[in-house]
Coordinates of C-alpha atoms in Angstrom, one line a residue:
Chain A
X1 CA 14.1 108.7 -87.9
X2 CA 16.0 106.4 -85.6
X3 CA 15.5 106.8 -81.4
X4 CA 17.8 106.5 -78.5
X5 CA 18.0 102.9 -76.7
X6 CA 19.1 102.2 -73.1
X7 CA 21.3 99.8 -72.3
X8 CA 18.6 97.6 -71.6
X9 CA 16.6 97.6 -75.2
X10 CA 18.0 94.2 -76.0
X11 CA 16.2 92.8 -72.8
X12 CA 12.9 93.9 -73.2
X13 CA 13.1 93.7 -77.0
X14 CA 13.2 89.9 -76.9
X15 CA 11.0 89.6 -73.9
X16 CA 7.0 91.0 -74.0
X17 CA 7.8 94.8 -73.7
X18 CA 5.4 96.3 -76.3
X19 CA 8.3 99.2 -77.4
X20 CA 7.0 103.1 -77.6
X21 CA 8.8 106.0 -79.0
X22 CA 9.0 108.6 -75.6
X23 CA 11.0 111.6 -75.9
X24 CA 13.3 110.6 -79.0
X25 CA 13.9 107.4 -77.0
X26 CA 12.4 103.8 -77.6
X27 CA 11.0 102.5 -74.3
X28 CA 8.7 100.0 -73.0
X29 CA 4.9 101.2 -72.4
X30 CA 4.5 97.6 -70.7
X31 CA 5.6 94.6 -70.0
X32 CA 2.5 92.9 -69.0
X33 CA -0.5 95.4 -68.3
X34 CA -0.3 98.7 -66.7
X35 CA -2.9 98.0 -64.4
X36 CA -1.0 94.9 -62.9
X37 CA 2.2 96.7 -63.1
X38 CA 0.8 99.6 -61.0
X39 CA -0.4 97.4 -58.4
X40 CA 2.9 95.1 -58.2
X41 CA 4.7 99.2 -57.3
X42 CA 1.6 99.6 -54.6
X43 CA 2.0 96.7 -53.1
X44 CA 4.9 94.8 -53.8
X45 CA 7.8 95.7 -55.7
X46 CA 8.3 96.4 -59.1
X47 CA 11.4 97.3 -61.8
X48 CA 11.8 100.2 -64.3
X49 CA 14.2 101.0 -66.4
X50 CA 15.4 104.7 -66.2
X51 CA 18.3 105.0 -67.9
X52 CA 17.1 107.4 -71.0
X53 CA 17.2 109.7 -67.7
X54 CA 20.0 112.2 -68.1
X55 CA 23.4 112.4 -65.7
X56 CA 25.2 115.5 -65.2
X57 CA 28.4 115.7 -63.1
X58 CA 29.4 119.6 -61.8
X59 CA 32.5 119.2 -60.1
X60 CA 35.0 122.6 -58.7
X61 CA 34.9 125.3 -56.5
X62 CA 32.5 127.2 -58.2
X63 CA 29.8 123.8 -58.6
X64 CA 27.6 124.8 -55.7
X65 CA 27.0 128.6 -56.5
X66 CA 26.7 127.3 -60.2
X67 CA 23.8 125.4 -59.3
X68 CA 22.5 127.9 -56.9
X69 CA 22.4 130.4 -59.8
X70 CA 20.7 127.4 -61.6
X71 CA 18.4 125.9 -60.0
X72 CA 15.1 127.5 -57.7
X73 CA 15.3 125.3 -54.7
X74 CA 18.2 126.0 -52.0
X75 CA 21.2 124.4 -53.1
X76 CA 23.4 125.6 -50.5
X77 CA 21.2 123.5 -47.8
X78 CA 22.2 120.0 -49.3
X79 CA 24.8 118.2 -47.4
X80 CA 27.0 114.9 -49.1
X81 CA 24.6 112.4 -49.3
X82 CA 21.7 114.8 -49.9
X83 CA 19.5 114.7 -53.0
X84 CA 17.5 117.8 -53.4
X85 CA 14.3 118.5 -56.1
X86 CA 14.4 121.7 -58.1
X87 CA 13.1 123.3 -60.9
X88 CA 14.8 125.1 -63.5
X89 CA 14.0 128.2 -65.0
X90 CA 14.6 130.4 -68.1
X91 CA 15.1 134.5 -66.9
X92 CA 11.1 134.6 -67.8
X93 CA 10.1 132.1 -65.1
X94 CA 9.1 129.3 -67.9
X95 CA 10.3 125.9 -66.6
X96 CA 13.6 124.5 -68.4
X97 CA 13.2 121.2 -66.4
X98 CA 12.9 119.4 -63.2
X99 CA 15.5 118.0 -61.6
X100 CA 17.5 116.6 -59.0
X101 CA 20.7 117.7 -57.5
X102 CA 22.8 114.8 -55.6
X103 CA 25.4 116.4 -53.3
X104 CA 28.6 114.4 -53.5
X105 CA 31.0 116.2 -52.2
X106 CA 31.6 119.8 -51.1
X107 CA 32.8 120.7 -54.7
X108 CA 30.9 117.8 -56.6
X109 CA 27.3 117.3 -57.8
X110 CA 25.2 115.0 -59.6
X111 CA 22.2 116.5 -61.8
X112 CA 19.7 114.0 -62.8
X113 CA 17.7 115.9 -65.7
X114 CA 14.6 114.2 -68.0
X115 CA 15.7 112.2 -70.9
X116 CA 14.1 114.5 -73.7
X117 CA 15.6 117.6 -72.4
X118 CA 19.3 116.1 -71.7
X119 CA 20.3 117.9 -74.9
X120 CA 18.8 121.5 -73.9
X121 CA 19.8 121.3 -70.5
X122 CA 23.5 120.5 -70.9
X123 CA 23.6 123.3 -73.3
X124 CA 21.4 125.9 -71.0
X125 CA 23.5 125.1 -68.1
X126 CA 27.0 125.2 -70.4
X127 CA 26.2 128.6 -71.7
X128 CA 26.3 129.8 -67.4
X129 CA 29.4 128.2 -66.9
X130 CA 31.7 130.9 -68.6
X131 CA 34.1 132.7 -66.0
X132 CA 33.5 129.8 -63.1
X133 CA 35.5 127.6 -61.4
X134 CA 34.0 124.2 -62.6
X135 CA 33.7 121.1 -65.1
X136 CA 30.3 120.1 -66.3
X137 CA 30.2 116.6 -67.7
X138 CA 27.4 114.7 -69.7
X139 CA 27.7 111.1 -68.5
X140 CA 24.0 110.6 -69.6
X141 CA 25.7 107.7 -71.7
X142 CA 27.8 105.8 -69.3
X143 CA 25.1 106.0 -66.7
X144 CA 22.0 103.5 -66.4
X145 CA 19.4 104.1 -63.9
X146 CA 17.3 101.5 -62.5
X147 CA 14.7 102.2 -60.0
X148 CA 13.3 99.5 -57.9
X149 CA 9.6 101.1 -56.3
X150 CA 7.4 99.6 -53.9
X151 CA 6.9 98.4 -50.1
X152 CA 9.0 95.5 -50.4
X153 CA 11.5 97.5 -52.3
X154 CA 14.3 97.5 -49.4
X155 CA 13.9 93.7 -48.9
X156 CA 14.9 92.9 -52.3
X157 CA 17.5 95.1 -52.5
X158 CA 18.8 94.2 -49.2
X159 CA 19.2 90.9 -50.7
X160 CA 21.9 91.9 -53.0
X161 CA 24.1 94.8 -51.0
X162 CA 26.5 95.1 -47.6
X163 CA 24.8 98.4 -47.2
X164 CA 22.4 98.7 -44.6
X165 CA 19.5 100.4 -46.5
X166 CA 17.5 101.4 -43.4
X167 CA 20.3 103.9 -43.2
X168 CA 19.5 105.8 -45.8
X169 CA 16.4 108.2 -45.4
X170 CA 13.9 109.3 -48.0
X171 CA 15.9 111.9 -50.7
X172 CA 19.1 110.6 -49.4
X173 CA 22.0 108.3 -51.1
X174 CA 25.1 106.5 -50.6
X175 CA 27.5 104.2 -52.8
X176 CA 27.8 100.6 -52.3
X177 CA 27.5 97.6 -54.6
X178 CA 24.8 96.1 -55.9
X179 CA 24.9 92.6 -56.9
X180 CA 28.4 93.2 -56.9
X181 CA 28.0 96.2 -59.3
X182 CA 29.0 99.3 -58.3
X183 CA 26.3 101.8 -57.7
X184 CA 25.2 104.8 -56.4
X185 CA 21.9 103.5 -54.3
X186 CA 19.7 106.8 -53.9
X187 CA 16.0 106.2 -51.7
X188 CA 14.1 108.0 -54.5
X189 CA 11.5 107.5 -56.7
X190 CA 8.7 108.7 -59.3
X191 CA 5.7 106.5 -58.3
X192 CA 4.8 107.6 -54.8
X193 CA 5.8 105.1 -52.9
X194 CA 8.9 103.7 -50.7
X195 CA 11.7 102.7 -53.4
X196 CA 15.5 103.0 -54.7
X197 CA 17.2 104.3 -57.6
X198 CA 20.4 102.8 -58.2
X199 CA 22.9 104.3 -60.8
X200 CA 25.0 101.9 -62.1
X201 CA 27.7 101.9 -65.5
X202 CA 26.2 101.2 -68.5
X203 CA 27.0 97.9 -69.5
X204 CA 26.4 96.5 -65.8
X205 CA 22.4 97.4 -66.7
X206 CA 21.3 94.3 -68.0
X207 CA 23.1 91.7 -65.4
X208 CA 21.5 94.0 -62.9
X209 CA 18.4 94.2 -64.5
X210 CA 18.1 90.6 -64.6
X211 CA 19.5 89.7 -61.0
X212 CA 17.1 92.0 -59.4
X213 CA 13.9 90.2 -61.4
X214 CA 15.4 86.9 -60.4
X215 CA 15.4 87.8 -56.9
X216 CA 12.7 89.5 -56.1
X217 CA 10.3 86.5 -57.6
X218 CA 9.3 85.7 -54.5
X219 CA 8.2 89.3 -53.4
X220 CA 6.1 89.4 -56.6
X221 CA 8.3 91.7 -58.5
X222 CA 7.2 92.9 -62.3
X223 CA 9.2 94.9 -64.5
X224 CA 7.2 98.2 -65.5
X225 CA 6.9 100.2 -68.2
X226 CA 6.3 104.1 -68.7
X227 CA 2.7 103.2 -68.8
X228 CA 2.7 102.3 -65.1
X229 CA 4.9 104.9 -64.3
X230 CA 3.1 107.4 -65.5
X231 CA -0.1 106.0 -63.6
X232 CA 1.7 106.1 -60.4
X233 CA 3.3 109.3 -61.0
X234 CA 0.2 111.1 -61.3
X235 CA -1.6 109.8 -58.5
X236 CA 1.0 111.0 -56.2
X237 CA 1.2 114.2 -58.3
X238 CA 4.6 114.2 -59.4
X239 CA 4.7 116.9 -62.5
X240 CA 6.0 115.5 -66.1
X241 CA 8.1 117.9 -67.9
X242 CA 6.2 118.9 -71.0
X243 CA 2.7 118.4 -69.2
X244 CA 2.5 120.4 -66.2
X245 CA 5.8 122.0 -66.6
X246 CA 7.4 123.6 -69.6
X247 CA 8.7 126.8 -70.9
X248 CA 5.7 128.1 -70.9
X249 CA 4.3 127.0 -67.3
X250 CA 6.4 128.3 -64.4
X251 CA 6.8 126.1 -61.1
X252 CA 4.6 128.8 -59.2
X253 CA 2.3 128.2 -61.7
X254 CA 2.2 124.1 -61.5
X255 CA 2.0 124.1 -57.7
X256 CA 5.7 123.6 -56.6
X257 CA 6.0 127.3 -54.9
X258 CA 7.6 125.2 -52.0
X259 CA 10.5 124.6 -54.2
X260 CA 11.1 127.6 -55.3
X261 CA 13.2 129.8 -52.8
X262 CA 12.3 133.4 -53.7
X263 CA 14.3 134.3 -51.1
X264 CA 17.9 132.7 -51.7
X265 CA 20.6 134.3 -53.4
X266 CA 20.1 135.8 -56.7
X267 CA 18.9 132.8 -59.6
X268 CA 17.9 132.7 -62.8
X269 CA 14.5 133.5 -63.0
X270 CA 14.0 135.0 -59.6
X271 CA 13.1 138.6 -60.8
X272 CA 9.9 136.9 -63.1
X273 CA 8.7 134.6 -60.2
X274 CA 8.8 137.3 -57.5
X275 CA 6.8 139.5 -60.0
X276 CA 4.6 136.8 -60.9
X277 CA 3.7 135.7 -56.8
X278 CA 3.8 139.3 -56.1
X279 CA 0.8 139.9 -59.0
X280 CA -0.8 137.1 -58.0
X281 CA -0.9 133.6 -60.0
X282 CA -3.8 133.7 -63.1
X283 CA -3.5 130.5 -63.6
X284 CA -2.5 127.1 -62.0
X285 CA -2.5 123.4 -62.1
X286 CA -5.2 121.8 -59.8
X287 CA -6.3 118.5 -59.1
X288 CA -9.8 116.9 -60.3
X289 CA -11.8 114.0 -60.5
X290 CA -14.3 113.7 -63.3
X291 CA -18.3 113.0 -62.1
X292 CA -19.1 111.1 -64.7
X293 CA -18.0 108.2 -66.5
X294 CA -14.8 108.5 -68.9
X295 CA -10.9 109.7 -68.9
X296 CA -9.5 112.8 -69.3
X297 CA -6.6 113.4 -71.3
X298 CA -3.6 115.5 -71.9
X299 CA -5.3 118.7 -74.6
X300 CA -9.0 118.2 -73.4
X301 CA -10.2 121.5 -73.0
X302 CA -11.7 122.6 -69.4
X303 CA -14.6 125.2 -69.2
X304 CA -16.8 126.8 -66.5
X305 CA -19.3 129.4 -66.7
X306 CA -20.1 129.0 -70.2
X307 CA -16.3 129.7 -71.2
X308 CA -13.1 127.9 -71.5
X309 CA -10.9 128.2 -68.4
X310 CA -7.6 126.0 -69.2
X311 CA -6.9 122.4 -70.5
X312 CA -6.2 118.7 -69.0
X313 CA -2.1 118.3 -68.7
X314 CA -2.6 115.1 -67.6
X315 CA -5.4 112.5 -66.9
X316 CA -6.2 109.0 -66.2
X317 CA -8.4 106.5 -64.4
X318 CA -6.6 105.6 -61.5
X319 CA -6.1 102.1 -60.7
X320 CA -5.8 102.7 -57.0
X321 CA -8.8 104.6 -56.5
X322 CA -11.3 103.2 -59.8
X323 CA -11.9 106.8 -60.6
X324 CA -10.8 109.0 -63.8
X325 CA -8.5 112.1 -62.0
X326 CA -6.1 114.2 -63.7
X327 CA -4.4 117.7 -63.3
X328 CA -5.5 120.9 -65.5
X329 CA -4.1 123.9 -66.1
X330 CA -6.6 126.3 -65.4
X331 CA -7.7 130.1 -65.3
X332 CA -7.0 130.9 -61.2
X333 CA -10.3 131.7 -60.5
X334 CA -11.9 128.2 -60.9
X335 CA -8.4 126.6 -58.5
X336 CA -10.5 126.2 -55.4
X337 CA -11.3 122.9 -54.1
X338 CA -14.3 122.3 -54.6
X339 CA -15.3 124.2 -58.0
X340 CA -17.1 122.4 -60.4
X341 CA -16.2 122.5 -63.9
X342 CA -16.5 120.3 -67.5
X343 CA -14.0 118.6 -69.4
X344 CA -14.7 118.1 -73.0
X345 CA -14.1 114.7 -74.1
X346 CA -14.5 114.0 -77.7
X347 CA -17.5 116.7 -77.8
X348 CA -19.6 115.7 -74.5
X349 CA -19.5 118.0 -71.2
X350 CA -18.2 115.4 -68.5
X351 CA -18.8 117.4 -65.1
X352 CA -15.0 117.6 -63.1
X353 CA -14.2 118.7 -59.4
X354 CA -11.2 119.9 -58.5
X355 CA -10.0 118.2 -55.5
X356 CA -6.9 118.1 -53.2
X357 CA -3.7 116.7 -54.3
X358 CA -2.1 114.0 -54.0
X359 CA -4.5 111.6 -55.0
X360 CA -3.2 109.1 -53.6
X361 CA -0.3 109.1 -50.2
X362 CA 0.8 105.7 -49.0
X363 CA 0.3 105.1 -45.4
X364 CA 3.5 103.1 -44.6
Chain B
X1 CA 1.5 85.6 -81.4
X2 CA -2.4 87.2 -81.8
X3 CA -5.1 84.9 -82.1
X4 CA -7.4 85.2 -85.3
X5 CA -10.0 82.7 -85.9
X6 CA -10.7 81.5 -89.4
X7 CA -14.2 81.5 -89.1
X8 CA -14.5 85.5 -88.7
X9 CA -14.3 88.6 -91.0
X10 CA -12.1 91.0 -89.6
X11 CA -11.4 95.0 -91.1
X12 CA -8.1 96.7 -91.4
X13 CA -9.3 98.7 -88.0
X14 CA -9.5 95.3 -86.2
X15 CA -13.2 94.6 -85.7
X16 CA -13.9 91.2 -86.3
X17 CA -17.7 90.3 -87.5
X18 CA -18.9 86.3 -87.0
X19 CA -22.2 86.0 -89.4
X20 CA -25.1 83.8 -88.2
X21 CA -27.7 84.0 -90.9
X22 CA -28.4 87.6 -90.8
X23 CA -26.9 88.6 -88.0
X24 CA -23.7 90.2 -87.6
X25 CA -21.8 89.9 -84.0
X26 CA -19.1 92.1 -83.8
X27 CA -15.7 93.0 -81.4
X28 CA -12.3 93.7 -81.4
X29 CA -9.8 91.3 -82.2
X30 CA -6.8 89.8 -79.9
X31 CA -4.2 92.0 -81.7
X32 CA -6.5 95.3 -80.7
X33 CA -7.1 94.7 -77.1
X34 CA -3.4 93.9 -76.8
X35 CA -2.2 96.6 -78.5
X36 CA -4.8 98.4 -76.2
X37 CA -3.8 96.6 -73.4
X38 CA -5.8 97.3 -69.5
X39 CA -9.4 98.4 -71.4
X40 CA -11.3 100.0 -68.4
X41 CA -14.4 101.5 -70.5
X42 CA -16.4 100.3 -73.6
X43 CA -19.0 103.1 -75.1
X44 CA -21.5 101.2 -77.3
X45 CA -24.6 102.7 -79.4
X46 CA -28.0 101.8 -78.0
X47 CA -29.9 99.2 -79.2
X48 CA -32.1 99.9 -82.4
X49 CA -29.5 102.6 -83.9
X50 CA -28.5 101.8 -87.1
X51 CA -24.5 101.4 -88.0
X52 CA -23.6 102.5 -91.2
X53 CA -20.4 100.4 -92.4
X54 CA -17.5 101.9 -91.9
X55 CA -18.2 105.0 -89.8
X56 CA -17.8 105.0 -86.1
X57 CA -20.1 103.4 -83.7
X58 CA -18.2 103.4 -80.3
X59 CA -15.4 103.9 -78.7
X60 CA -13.0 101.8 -76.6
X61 CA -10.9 103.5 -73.4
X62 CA -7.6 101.4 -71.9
X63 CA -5.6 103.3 -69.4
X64 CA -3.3 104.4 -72.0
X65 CA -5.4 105.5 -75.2
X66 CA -9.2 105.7 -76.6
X67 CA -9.6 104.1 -80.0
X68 CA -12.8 104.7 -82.1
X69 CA -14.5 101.3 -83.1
X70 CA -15.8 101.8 -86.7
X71 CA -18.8 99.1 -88.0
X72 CA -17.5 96.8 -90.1
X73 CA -21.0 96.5 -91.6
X74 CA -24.3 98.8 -92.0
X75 CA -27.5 97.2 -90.0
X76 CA -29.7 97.9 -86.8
X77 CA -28.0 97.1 -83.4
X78 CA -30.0 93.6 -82.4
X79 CA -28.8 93.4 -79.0
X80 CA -25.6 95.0 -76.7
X81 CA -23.0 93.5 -74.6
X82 CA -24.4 94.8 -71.5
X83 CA -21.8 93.0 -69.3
X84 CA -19.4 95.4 -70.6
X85 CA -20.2 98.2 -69.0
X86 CA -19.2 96.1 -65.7
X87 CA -16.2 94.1 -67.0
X88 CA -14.9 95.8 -69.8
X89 CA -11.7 93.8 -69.1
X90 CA -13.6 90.8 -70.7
X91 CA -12.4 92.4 -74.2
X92 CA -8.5 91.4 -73.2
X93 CA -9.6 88.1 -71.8
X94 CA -11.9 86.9 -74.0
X95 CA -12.0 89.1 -77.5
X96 CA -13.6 87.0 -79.4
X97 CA -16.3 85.3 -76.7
X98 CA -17.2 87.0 -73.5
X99 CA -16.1 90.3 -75.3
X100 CA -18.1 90.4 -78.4
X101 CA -19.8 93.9 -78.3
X102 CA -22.8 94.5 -80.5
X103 CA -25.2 92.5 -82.9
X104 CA -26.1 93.9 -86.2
X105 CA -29.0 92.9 -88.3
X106 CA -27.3 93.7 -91.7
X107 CA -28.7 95.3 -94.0
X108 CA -26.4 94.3 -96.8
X109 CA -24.7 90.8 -96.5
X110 CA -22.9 91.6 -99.1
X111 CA -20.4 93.8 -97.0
X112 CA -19.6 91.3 -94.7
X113 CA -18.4 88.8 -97.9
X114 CA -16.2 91.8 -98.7
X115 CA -14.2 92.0 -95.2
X116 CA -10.5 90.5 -95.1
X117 CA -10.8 86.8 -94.2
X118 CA -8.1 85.4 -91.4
X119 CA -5.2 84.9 -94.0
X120 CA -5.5 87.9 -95.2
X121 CA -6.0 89.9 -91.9
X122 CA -3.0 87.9 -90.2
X123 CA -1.3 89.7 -92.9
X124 CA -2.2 92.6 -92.4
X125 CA -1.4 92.6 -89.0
X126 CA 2.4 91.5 -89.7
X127 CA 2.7 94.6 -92.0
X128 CA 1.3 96.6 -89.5

């Protein structure tokens, strides 16, 4: 079995990346050690390479009510220059992906979709497209994303653009040039902090993954890996497709209700969320910290009460605050801040809390 | 390019063992901890349980994964790293001084003759 490469494999490949296999794709864990990684995306800046990321185009008359249809966030509210969040669901309420819609034009979108599902979602989304008034386009492979994350993100890349960056507010985007690239410079990010994602043609990847390392020496940048970004994801409690969503786990179910517009025009999905919030959630992702010593991870089964309530979707010891914390699907009745329950690791009891999300939220 | 000293025993699992007299001290070599990489928790038997070679004695936690350590040879547990319950980040810097883990009385010397010497575990790491 062969993987998928970004643009950028030759880069890290040569360099100290230690090379994982990550949904059908060969990417970097780390380049030096998560731990510093996490902390250079805290408080500095660091670099990841995104490009096994997906990129959609949806461009015609019909593209907006396509993706209103599509999607469970409102659609209809972005504006050109607009990025929006959303779920996607199957007519069950199970999760096809997470995404994010960039408005371009009136009549033109962007969908950024995870790298392992780029296959299932081109073909979900195709089989909805009979009868409209649109082009869907997979330009996963001519499209490289690169997201530069942390504090002294917008003093790097103000270094190397015209484009005055303090214009652009969080979940918004404009085009410019980077390093005398063109790109699409979006102020987005997975890591929960202040930070860029700039989509750029393929084969201008490496220069600009290089430039951007060369110039932000000085700030402390570090290239990161998936480890890291995983880290930081979950302490700011971003979901990752196939952990806290999937086909099986709705959005009402993994906490992002407030992205999920019950009360928009009709949208795949609709009827089996409004009966599930109507009914009342029996399960749902929550936040804990273990009391004891150790780290949860993803499959660990949770129990309470003498009985098993739900398992850990994902878990680690968070370098920002020392302590193991994770997120665990679990049976409704235990969601409360507050309740106490176990997490079995490797065939010991380690007492848990469930605790109020995000773990962490940058003060800047 | 790992480190791997040729005065140690090492296993295919990557424990290394250095013999004085009886004793056995035992860790995890260079190519473990950075294949590893950040290690945040060490679990380690108490002293005066007895290791039986081969079979698990511990296990070792880095941000990413948890790795069983498995006793390169059978004995009584001497004496534990203590210090690695604080800086368990002394088995990346140092895996083969500051992060040496248990002692073993052995029980059988003749296990630790039988352990891959550096040649051949250098090799085994490049297969692997």
């Amino acid at each position: 079995m062969t993987f998928k490469r970004t643009p950028l494999y030759p880069l890290y490949a040569q360099s100290s990346g230690k090379i994982v296999e990550f949904g059908g794709w060969d990417m970097p864990v780390q380049f030096s050690s998560i731990l510093k990684e996490h902390q250079a995306v805290r408080n500095a800046v660091g670099l990841f390479d995104a490009a096994h990321m997906g990129e959609f185009f949806v461009t015609g008359a019909d593209a907006s009510a396509f993706l209103q249809n599509m999607v469970t966030n409102d659609v209809s509210r972005l504006h050109p220059g607009e990025v929006l969040y959303s779920p996607m669901t199957y007519d069950d309420g199970g999760t096809v992906d997470d995404l994010l819609v960039y408005c371009l034009a009136a009549d033109q979108y962007q969908v950024v979709v995870n790298a392992s599902n780029i296959d299932k979602d081109f073909a979900w989304l195709k089989e909805h497209t009979k009868g409209k008034q649109l082009t869907l386009t997979d330009r996963s492979e001519q499209t490289a994303l690169l997201a530069v994350q942390g504090p002294s993100s917008q003093t790097l890349l103000q270094r190397l653009t015209d484009t005055d960056l303090s214009n652009i507010a969080y979940y918004h985007f404009t085009t410019g040039t980077v390093a005398g690239l063109p790109a699409l410079i979006s102020r987005t990010g997975y890591t929960g902090e202040d930070g860029f994602e700039l989509y750029v043609d393929a084969t201008a990847a490496p220069a600009l993954w290089e430039t951007l390392l060369n110039k932000g020496q000085d700030l402390g940048i570090l290239p990161c890996g998936l480890g890291a970004r995983d880290t930081l994801r979950l302490e700011a409690r971003l979901p990752l497709y196939g952990h806290e969503l999937s086909s099986e786990i709705t959005p009402l179910e993994a906490g992002l209700g407030i992205f999920v517009k019950l009360n928009k025009e009709s949208f795949v999905g609709q009827q089996a969320l409004a009966e599930q919030k109507a009914a009342g959630l029996q399960r749902k992702v929550v936040g804990f910290v273990l009391t004891q010593r150790g780290i949860p991870r993803p499959g660990y089964t949770v129990s309470a009460a003498g009985q098993v309530i739900g398992h850990v979707t994902s878990g680690t010891l968070s370098p920002t605050l020392n302590q193991p914390i994770g997120l665990a699907l679990v049976n409704a009745k235990f969601a409360a801040v507050g309740t106490p329950f176990t997490v079995d690791i490797r065939g010991k009891a380690i007492g848990a809390q469930v605790v109020k999300t995000p773990f962490y939220k940058r003060d800047h | 390019m790992s480190q791997v000293p040729e005065n140690l025993k090492y296993t295919k699992e990557h424990e290394w063992v250095r013999v004085e007299g009886n004793t056995a001290f035992i860790g995890i070599t260079d190519f473990a901890q950075d294949e590893l990489g950040d290690i945040v928790f060490v679990e380690l038997p108490e002293e005066g349980s007895l290791l039986i070679a081969e079979q698990t004695f511990g296990t070792v936690e880095s941000v990413k994964t948890v790795s069983d350590l498995f006793a390169p040879v059978s004995g009584k547990v001497i004496q534990v790293n203590a210090d690695l319950g604080e800086h368990p980040e002394k088995v990346n810097e140092q895996p083969y001084e500051a992060g040496w883990m248990v002692a073993v009385e052995m029980s059988d010397a003749a296990e630790a003759n039988a352990l891959l010497n550096a040649v051949e575990y250098q090799a085994h790491i490049v297969e692997s």
